[in-house]
CSV table of C-alpha atoms in Angstrom, one decimal:
chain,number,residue,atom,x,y,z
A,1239,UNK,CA,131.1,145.0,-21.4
A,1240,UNK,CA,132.8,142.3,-19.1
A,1241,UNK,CA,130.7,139.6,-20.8
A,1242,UNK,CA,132.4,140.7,-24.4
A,1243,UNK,CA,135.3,139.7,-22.1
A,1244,UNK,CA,134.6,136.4,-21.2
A,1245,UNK,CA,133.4,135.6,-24.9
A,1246,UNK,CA,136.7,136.5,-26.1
A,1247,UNK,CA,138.2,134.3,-23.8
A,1248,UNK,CA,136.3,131.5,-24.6
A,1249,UNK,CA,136.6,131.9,-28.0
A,1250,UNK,CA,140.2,131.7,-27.9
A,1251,UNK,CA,140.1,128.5,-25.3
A,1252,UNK,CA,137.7,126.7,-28.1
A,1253,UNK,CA,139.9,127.5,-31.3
A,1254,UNK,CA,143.0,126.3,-29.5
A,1255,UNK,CA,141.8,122.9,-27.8
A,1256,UNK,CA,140.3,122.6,-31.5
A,1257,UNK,CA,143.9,123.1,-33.1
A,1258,UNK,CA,145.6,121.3,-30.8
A,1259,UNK,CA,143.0,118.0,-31.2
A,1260,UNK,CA,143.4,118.1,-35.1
A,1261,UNK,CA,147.5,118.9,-34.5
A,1262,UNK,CA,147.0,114.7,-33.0
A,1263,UNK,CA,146.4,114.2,-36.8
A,1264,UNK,CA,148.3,116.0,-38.8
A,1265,UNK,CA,151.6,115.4,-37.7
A,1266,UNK,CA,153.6,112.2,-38.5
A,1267,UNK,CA,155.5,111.3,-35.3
A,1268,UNK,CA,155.3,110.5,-31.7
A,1269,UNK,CA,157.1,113.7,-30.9
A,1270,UNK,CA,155.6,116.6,-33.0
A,1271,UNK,CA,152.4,115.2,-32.1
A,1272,UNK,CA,153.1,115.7,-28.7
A,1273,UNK,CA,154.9,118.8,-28.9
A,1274,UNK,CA,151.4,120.1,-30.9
A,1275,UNK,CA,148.3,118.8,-28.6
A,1276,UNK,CA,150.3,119.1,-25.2
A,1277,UNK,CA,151.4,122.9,-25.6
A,1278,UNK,CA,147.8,124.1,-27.4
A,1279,UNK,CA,145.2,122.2,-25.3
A,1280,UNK,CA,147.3,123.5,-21.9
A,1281,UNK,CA,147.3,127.2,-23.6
A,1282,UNK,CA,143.8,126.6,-24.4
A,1283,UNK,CA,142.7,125.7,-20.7
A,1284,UNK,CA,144.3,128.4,-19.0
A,1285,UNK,CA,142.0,130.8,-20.8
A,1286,UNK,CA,139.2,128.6,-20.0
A,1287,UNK,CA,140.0,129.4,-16.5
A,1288,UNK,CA,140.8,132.7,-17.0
A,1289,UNK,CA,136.8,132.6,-18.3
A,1290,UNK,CA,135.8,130.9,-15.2
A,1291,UNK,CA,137.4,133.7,-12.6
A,1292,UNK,CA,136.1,136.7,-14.6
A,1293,UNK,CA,132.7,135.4,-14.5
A,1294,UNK,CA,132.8,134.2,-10.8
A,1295,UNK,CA,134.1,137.5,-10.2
A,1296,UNK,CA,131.0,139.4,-11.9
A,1297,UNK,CA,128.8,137.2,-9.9
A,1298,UNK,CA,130.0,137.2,-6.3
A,1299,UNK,CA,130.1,141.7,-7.3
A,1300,UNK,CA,126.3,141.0,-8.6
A,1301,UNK,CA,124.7,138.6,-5.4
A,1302,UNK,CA,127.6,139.0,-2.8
A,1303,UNK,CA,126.6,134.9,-2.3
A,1304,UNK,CA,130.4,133.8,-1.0
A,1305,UNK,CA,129.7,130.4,-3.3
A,1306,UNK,CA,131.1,132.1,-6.0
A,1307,UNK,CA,134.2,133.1,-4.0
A,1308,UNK,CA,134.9,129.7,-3.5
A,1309,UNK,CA,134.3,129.1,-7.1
A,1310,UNK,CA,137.1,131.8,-8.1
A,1311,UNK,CA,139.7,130.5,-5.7
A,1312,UNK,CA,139.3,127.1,-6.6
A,1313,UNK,CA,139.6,127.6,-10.0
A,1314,UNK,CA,143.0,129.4,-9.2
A,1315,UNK,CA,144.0,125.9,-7.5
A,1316,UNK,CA,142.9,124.3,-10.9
A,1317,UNK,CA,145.0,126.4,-12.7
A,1318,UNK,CA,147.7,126.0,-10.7
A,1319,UNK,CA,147.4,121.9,-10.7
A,1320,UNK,CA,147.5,122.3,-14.2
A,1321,UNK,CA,150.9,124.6,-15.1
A,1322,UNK,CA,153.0,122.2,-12.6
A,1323,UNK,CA,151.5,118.7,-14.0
A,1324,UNK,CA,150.9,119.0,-17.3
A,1325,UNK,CA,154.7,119.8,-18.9
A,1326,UNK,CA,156.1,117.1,-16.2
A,1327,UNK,CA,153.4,114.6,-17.8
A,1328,UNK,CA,154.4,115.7,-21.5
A,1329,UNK,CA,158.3,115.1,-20.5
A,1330,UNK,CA,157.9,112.0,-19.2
A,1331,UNK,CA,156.5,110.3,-22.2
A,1332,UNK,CA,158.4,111.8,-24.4
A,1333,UNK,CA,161.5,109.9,-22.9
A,1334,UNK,CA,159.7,106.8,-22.0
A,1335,UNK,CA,158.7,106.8,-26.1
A,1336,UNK,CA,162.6,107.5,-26.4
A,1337,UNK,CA,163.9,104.4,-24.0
A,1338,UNK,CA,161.4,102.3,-25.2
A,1339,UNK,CA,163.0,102.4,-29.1
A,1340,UNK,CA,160.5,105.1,-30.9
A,1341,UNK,CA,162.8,106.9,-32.8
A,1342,UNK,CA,161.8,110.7,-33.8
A,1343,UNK,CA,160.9,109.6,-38.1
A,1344,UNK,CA,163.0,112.2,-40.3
A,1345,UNK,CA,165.6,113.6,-37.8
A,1346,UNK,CA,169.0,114.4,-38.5
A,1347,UNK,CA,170.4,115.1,-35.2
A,1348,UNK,CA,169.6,112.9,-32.8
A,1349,UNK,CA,172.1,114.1,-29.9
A,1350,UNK,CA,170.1,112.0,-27.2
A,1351,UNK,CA,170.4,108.7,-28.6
A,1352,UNK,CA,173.9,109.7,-29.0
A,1353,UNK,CA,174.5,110.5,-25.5
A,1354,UNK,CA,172.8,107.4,-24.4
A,1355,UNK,CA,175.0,104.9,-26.7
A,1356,UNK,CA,178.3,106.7,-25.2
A,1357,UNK,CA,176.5,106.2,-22.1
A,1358,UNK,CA,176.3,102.5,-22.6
A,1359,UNK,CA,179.7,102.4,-24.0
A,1360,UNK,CA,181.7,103.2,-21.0
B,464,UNK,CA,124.7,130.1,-22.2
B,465,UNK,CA,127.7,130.3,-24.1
B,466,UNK,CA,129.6,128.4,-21.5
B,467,UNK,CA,127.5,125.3,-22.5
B,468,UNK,CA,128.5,126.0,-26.0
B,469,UNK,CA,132.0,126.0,-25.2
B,470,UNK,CA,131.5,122.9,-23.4
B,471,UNK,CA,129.6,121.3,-26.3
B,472,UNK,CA,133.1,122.4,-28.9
B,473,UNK,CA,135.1,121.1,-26.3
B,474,UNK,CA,133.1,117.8,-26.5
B,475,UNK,CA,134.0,117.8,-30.1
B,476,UNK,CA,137.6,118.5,-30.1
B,477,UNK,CA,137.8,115.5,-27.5
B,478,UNK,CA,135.8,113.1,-29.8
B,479,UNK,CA,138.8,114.0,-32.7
B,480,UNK,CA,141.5,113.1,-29.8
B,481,UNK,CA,139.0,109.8,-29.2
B,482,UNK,CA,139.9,108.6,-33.0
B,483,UNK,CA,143.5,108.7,-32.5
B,484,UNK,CA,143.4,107.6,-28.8
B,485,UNK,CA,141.9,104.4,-31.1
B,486,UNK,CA,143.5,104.6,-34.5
B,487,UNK,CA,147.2,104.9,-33.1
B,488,UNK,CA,149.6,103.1,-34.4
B,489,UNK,CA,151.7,102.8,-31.8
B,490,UNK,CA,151.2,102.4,-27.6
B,491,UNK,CA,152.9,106.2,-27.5
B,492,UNK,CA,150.7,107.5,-29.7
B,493,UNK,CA,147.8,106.2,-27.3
B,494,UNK,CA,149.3,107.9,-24.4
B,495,UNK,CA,149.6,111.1,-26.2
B,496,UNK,CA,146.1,111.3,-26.7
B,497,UNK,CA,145.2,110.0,-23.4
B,498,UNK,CA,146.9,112.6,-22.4
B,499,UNK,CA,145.5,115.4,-24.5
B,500,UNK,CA,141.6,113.7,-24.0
B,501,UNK,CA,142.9,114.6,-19.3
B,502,UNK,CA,143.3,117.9,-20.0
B,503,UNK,CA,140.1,118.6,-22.3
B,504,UNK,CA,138.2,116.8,-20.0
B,505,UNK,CA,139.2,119.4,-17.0
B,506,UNK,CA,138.6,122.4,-19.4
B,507,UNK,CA,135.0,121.3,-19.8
B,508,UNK,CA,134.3,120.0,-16.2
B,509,UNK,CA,135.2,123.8,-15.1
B,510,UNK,CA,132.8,125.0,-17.9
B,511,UNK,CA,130.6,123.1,-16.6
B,512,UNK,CA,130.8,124.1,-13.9
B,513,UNK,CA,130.2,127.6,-14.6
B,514,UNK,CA,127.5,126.8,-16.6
B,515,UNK,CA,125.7,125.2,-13.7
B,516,UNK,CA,127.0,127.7,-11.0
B,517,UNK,CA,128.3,124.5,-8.4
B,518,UNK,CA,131.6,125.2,-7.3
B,519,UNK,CA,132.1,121.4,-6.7
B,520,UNK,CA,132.6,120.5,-10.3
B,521,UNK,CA,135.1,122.5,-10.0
B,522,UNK,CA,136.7,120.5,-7.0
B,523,UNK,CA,136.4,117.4,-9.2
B,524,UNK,CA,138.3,119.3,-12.4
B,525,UNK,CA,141.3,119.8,-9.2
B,526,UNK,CA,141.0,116.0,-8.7
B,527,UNK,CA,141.0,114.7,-11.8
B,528,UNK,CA,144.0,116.7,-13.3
B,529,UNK,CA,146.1,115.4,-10.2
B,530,UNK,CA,144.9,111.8,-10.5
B,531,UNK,CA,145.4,111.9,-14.8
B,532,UNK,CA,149.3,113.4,-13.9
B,533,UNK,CA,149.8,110.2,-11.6
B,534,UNK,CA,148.3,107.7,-13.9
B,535,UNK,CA,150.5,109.5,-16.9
B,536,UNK,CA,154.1,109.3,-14.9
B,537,UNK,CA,152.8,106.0,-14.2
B,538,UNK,CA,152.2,104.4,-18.1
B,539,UNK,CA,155.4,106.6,-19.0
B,540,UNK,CA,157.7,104.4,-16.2
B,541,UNK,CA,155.7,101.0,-17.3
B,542,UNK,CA,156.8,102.0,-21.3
B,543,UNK,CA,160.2,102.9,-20.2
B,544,UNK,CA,161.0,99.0,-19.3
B,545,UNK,CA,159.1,97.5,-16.3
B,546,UNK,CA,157.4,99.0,-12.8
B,547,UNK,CA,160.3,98.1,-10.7
């Protein structure tokens, strides 16, 4: 029953690293691209690890060995690691591509570039 | 067994990042997928490691998505206009 579980899981994990890798070529622009592979591959891991607990769980119920006790916690430090770096990472190059004179490609409103030319202008 | 399947998708998601990590037209673009190829590689160093049942696989997953975050703020300062 539990192992339906974890299939699910996994299933979900693959279809959205999947999306998010082909979301690198589909989209035009520095920023969408960034905005599709960062949010689905980080969605997509955390259910990885969701995977990896459940079935670390089973195991250390099946043996009782405490190797797979270390192998739940430390997955919970992965996961952790993971939902405080990864947006940080994503927000930092999307305003180094911004200083550095990328411009988003069709935009309208740009109310950052704005804000940094009044910046500049006082 | 199907953790070593997922790992093996996995493996070909991160190939697709690969071609833009060396098709991109610009240095951002690079990073992006640099970025994106990090965090697949974590998701299938943890499969792996469940596949093989060694919880240190998992210790180097921790590792590496600390050191990737550090090298990423890094390239992101070095684009923004110098490392001083």
């Amino acid at each position: 029953m539990i192992e339906y579980v974890i299939m699910i899981f996994l299933a979900i994990s693959v279809t959205f690293n999947m999306l998010g890798s082909i979301a690198l070529h589909r989209f035009p622009d520095v920023y969408t691209r960034l905005h599709g592979a960062t949010k689905c591959t980080t969605f997509g891991t955390i259910f990885a690890t969701f995977a990896v607990i459940l079935h670390a769980i089973v195991r250390l119920k099946e043996t009782g060995n405490p190797k797979y006790l270390q192998m739940a916690l430390h997955s919970a430090v992965a996961l952790l690691a993971l939902l405080l770096t990864n947006p940080v990472g994503a927000h930092a190059i999307a305003k180094a591509s911004h200083m550095s004179g990328y411009l988003p490609k069709r935009a309208v409103v740009d109310a950052y570039l704005e804000k940094r030319r009044e910046k500049r202008n006082e | 067994m199907m953790f070593l399947y997922a790992t093996i998708l996995i493996g070909i998601a991160g190939l697709i990042v690969l071609l833009r990590l060396l098709l991109g037209p610009t240095v951002s673009d690079r990073v992006v997928a640099l970025d994106t190829l990090n965090t697949l590689v974590v998701a299938a160093m943890l499969l792996l490691g469940a596949y093989y049942e060694r919880a240190i696989y998992i210790d180097i997953a921790i590792v590496y998505a600390l050191l990737s975050y550090i090298g990423t703020l890094i390239i992101a300062k070095y684009l923004q206009g110098g490392l001083t």
